[in-house]
JSON list of C-alpha atoms in Angstrom, two decimals:
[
{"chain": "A", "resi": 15, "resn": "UNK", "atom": "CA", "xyz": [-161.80, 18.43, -76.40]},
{"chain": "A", "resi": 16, "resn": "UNK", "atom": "CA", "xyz": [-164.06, 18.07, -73.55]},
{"chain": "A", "resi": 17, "resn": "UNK", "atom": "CA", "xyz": [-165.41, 14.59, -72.27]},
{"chain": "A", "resi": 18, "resn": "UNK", "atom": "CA", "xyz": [-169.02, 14.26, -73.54]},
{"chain": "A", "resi": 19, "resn": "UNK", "atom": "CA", "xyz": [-171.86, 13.33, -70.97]},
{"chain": "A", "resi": 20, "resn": "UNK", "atom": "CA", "xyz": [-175.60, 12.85, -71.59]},
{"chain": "A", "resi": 21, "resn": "UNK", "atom": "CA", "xyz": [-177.81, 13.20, -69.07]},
{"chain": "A", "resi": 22, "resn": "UNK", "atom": "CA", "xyz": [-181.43, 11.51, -69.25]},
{"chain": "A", "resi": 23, "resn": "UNK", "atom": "CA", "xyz": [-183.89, 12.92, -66.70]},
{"chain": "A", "resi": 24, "resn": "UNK", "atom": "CA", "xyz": [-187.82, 13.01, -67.35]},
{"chain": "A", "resi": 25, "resn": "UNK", "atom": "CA", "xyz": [-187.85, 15.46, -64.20]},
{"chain": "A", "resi": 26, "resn": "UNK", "atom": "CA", "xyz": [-187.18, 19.01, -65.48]},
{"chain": "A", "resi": 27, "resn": "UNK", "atom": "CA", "xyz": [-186.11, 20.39, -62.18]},
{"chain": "A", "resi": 28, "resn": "UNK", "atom": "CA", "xyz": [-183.31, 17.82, -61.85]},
{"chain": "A", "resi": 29, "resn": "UNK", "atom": "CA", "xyz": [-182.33, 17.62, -65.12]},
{"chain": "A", "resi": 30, "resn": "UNK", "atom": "CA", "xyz": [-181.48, 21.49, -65.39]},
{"chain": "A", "resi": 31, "resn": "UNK", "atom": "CA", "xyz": [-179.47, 20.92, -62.16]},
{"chain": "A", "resi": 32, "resn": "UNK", "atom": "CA", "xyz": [-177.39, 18.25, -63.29]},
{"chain": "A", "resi": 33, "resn": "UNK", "atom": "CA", "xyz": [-176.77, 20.16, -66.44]},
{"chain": "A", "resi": 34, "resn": "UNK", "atom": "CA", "xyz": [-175.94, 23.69, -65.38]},
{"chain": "A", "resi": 35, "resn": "UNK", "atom": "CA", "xyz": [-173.91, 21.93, -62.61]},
{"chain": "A", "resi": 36, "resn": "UNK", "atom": "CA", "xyz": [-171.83, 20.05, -65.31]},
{"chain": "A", "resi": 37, "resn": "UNK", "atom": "CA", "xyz": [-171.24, 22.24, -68.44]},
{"chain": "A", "resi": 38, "resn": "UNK", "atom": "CA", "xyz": [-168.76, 24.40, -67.05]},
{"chain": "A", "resi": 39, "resn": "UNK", "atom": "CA", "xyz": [-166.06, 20.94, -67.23]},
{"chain": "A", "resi": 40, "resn": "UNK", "atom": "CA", "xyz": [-168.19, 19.07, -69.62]},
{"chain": "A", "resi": 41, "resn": "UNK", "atom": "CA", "xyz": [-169.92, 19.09, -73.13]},
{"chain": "A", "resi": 42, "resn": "UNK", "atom": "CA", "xyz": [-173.09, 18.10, -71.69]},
{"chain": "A", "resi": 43, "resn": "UNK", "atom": "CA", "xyz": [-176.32, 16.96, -73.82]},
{"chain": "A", "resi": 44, "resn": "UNK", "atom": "CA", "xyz": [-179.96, 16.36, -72.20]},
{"chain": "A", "resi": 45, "resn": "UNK", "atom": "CA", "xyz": [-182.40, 13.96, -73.11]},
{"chain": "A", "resi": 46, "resn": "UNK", "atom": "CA", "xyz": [-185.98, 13.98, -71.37]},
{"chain": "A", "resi": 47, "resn": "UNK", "atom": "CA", "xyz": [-186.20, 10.00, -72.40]},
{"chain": "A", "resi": 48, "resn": "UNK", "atom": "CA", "xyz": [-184.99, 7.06, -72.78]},
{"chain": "A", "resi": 49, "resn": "UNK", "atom": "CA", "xyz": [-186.28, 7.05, -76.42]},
{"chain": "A", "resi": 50, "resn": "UNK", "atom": "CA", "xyz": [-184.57, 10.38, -77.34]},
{"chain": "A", "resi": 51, "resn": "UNK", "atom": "CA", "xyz": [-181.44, 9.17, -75.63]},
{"chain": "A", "resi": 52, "resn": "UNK", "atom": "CA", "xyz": [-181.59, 5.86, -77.40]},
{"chain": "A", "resi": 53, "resn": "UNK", "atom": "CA", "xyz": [-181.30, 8.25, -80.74]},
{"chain": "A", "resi": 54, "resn": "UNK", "atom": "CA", "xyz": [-178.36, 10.38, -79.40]},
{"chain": "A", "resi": 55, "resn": "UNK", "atom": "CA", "xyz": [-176.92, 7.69, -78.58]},
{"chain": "A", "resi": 56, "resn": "UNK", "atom": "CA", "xyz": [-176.72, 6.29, -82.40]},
{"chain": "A", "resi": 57, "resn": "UNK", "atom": "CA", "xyz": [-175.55, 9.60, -83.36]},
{"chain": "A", "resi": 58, "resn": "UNK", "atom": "CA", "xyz": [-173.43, 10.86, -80.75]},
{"chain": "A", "resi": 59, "resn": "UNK", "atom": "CA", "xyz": [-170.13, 9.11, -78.86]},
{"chain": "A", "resi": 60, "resn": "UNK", "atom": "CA", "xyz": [-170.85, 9.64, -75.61]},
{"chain": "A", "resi": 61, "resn": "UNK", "atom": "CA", "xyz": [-168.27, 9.28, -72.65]},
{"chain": "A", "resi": 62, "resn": "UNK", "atom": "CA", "xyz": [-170.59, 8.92, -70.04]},
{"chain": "A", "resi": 63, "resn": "UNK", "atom": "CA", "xyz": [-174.26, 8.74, -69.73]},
{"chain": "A", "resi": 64, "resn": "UNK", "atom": "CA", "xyz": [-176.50, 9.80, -66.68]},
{"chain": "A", "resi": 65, "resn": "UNK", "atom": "CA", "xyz": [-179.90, 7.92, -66.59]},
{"chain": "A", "resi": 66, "resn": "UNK", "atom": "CA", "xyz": [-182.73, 7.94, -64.65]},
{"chain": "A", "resi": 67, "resn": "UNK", "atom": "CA", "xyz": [-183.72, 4.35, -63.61]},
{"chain": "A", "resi": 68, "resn": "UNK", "atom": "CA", "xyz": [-187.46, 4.69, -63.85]},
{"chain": "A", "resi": 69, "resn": "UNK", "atom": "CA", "xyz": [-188.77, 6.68, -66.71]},
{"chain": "A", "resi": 70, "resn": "UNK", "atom": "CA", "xyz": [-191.93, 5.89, -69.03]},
{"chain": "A", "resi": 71, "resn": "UNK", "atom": "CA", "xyz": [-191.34, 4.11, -71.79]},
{"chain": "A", "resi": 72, "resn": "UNK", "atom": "CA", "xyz": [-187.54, 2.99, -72.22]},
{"chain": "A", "resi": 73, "resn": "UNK", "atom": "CA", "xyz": [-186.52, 2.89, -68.43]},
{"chain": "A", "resi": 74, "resn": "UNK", "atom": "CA", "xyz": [-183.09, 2.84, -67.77]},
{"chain": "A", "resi": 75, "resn": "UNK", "atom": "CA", "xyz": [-182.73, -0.38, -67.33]},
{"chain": "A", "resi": 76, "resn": "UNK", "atom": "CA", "xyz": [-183.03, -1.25, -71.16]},
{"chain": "A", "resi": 77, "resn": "UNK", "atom": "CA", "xyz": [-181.01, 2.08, -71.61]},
{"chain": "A", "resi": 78, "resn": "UNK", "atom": "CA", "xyz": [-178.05, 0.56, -69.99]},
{"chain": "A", "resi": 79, "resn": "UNK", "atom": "CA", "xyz": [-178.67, -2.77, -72.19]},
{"chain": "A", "resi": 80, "resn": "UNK", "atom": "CA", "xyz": [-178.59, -0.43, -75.29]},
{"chain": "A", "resi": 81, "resn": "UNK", "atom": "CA", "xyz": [-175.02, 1.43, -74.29]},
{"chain": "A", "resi": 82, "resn": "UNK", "atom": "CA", "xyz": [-173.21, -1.53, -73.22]},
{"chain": "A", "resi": 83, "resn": "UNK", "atom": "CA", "xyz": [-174.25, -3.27, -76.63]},
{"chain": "A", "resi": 84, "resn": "UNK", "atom": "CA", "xyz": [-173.94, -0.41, -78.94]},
{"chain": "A", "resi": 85, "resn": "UNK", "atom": "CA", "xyz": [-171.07, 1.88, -77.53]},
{"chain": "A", "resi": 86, "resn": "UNK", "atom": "CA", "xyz": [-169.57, -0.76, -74.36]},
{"chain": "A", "resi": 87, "resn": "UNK", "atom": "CA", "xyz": [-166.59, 2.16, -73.79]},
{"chain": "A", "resi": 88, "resn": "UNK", "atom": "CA", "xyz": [-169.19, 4.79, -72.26]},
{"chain": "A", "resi": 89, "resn": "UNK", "atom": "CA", "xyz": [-169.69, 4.46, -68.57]},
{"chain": "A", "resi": 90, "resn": "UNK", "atom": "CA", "xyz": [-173.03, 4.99, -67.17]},
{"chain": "A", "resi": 91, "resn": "UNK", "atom": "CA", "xyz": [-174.28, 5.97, -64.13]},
{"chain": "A", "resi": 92, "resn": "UNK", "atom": "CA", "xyz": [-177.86, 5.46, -62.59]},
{"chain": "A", "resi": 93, "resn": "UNK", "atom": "CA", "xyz": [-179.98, 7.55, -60.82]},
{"chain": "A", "resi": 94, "resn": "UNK", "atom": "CA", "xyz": [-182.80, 7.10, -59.01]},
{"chain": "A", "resi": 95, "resn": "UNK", "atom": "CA", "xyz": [-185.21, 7.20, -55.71]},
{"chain": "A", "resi": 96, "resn": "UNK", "atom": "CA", "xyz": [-184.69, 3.66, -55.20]},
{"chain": "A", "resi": 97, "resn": "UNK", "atom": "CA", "xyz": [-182.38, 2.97, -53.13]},
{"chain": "A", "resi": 98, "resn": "UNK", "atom": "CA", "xyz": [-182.85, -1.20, -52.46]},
{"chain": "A", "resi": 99, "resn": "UNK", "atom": "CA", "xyz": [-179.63, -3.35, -52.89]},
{"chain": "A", "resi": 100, "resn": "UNK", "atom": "CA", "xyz": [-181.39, -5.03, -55.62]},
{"chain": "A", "resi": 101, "resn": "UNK", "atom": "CA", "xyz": [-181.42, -2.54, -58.06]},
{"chain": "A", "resi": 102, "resn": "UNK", "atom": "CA", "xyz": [-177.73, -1.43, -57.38]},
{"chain": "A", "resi": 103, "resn": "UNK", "atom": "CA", "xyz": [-177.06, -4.76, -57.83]},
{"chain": "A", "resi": 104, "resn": "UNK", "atom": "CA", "xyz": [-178.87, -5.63, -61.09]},
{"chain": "A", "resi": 105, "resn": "UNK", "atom": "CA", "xyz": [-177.67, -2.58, -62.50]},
{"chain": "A", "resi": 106, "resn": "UNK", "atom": "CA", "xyz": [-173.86, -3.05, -61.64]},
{"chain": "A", "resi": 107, "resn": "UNK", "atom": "CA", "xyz": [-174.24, -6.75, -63.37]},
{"chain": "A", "resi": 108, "resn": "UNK", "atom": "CA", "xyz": [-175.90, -5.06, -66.68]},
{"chain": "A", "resi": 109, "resn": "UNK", "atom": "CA", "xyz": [-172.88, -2.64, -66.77]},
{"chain": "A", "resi": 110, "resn": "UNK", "atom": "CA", "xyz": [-173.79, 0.56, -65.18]},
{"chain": "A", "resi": 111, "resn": "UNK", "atom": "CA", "xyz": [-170.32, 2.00, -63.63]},
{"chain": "A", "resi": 112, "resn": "UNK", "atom": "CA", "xyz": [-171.89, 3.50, -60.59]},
{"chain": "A", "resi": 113, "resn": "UNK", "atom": "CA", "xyz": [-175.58, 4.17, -59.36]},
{"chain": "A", "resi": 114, "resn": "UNK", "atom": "CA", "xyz": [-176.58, 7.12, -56.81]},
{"chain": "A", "resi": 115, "resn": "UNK", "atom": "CA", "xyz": [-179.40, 7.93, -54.77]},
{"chain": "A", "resi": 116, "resn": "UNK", "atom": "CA", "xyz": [-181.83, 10.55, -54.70]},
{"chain": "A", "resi": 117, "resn": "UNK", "atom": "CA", "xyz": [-181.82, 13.01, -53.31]},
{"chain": "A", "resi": 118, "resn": "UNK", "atom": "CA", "xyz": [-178.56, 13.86, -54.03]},
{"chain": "A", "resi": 119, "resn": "UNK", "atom": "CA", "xyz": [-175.68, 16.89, -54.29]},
{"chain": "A", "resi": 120, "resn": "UNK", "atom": "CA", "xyz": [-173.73, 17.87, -57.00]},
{"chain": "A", "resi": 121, "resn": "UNK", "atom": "CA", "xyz": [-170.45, 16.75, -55.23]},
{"chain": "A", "resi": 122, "resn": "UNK", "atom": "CA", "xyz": [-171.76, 12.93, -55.01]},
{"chain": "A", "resi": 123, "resn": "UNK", "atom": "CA", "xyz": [-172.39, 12.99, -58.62]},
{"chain": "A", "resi": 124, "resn": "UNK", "atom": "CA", "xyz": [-169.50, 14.64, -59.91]},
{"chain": "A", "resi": 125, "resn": "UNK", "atom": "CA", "xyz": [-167.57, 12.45, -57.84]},
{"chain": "A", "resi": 126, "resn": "UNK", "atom": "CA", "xyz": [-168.76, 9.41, -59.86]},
{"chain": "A", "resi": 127, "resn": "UNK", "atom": "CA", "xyz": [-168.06, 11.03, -63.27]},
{"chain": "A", "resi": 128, "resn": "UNK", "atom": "CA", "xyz": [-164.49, 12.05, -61.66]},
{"chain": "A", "resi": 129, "resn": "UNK", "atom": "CA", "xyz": [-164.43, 7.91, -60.89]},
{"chain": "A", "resi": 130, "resn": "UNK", "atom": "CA", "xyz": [-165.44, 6.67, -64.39]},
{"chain": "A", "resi": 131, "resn": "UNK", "atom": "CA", "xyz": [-162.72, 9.23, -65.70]},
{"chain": "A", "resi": 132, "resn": "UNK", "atom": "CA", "xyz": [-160.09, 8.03, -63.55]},
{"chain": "A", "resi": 133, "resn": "UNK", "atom": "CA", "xyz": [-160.86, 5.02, -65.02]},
{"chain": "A", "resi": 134, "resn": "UNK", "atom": "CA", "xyz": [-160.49, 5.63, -68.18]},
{"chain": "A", "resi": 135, "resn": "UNK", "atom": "CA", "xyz": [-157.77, 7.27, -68.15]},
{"chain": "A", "resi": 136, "resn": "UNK", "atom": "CA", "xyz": [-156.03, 4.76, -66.03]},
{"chain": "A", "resi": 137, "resn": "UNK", "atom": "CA", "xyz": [-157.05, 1.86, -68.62]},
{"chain": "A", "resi": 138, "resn": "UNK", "atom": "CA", "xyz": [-155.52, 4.11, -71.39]},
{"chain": "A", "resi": 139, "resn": "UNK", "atom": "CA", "xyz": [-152.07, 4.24, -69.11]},
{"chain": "A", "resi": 140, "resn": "UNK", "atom": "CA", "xyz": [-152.03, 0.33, -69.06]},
{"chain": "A", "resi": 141, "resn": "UNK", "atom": "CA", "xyz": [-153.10, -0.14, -72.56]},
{"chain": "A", "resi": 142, "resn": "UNK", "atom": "CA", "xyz": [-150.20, 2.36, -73.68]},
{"chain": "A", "resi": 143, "resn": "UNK", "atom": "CA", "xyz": [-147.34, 0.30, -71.44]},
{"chain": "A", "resi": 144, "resn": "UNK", "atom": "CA", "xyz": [-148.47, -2.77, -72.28]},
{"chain": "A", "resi": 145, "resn": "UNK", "atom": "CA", "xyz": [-148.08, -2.13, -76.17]},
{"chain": "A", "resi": 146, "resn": "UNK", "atom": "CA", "xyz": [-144.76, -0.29, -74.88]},
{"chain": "A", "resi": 147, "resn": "UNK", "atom": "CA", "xyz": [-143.48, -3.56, -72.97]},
{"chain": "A", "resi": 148, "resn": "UNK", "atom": "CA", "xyz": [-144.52, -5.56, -75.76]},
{"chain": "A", "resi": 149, "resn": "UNK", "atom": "CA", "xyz": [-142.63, -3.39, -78.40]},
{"chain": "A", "resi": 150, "resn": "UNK", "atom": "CA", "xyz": [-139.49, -2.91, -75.69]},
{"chain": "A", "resi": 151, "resn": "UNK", "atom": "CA", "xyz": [-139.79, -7.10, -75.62]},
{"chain": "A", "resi": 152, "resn": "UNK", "atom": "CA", "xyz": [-139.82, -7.72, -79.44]},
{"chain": "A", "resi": 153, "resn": "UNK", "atom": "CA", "xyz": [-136.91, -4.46, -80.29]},
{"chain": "A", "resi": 154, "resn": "UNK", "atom": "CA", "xyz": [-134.28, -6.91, -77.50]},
{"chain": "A", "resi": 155, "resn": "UNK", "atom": "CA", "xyz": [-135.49, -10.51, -78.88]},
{"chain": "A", "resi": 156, "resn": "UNK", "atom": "CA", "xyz": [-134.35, -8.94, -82.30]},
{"chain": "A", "resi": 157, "resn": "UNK", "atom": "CA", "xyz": [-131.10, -7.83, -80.44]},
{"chain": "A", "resi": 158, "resn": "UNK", "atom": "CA", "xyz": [-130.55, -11.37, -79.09]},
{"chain": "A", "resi": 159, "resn": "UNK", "atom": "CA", "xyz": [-131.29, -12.93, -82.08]},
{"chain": "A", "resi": 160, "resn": "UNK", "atom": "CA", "xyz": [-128.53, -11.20, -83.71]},
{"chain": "A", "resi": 161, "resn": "UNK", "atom": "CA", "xyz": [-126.04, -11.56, -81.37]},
{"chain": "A", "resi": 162, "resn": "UNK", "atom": "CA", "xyz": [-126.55, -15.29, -81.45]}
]
């Protein structure tokens, strides 16, 4: 099954980039707000989501709030024409995974996504040795227990 991004974009133009750029590898979804996305959101698991930082109405600012709470596993990366040290900072503390720049290329941004999957799939590798280490730990106490 492929990964799942959403992309929220008031700007038309941008948002039909990111998105024919994207749904050749991905199962990608648009939203033109942060309202709209707030609903897919509730409906829809998500593995990453795309937001524009300043939009009317939900920003995404309270976007990021809203995934963090409500699904904490998606990663979510911020775009915007912003580019102060501030807002790449306050974002990173709320959660957001990475934050890029505008104007920017396809490459830059499929590089993040190819980050917060490397991630992810990294954290799954740990999560599935540590269980296995913990199992291989319990299986050889059992073993010394009986030969005791």
């Amino acid at each position: 099954m492929a990964e799942k991004i959403l992309i929220v974009e008031d700007d038309v133009s941008i948002r039909n980039i990111c998105k024919s750029g994207l749904e050749n590898d991905y199962e990608v979804s648009i939203s033109t707000n942060g309202e709209e996305a707030m609903k897919q959101i509730k409906n829809e698991k998500f593995d990453v989501v795309i937001t524009e930082l300043k939009m009317s109405g939900i920003g995404g600012k309270e976007l990021l709030w809203e995934v963090k709470t409500n699904a904490p596993n998606t990663d979510v990366i911020i775009i915007t024409d912003s580019s102060t040290l501030d807002n790449a900072l306050e974002t990173t503390k709320l959660g957001a995974y990475d934050y890029v720049t505008k104007p920017f290329s396809m490459e830059v941004l499929t590089a993040a996504i190819n980050r917060c999957f490397e991630k992810r799939h990294l954290a799954e590798r740990l999560h599935a040795e540590i269980k296995l280490r913990e199992e291989l730990s319990k299986k050889y106490n059992e073993l010394k227990s009986h030969k005791s």
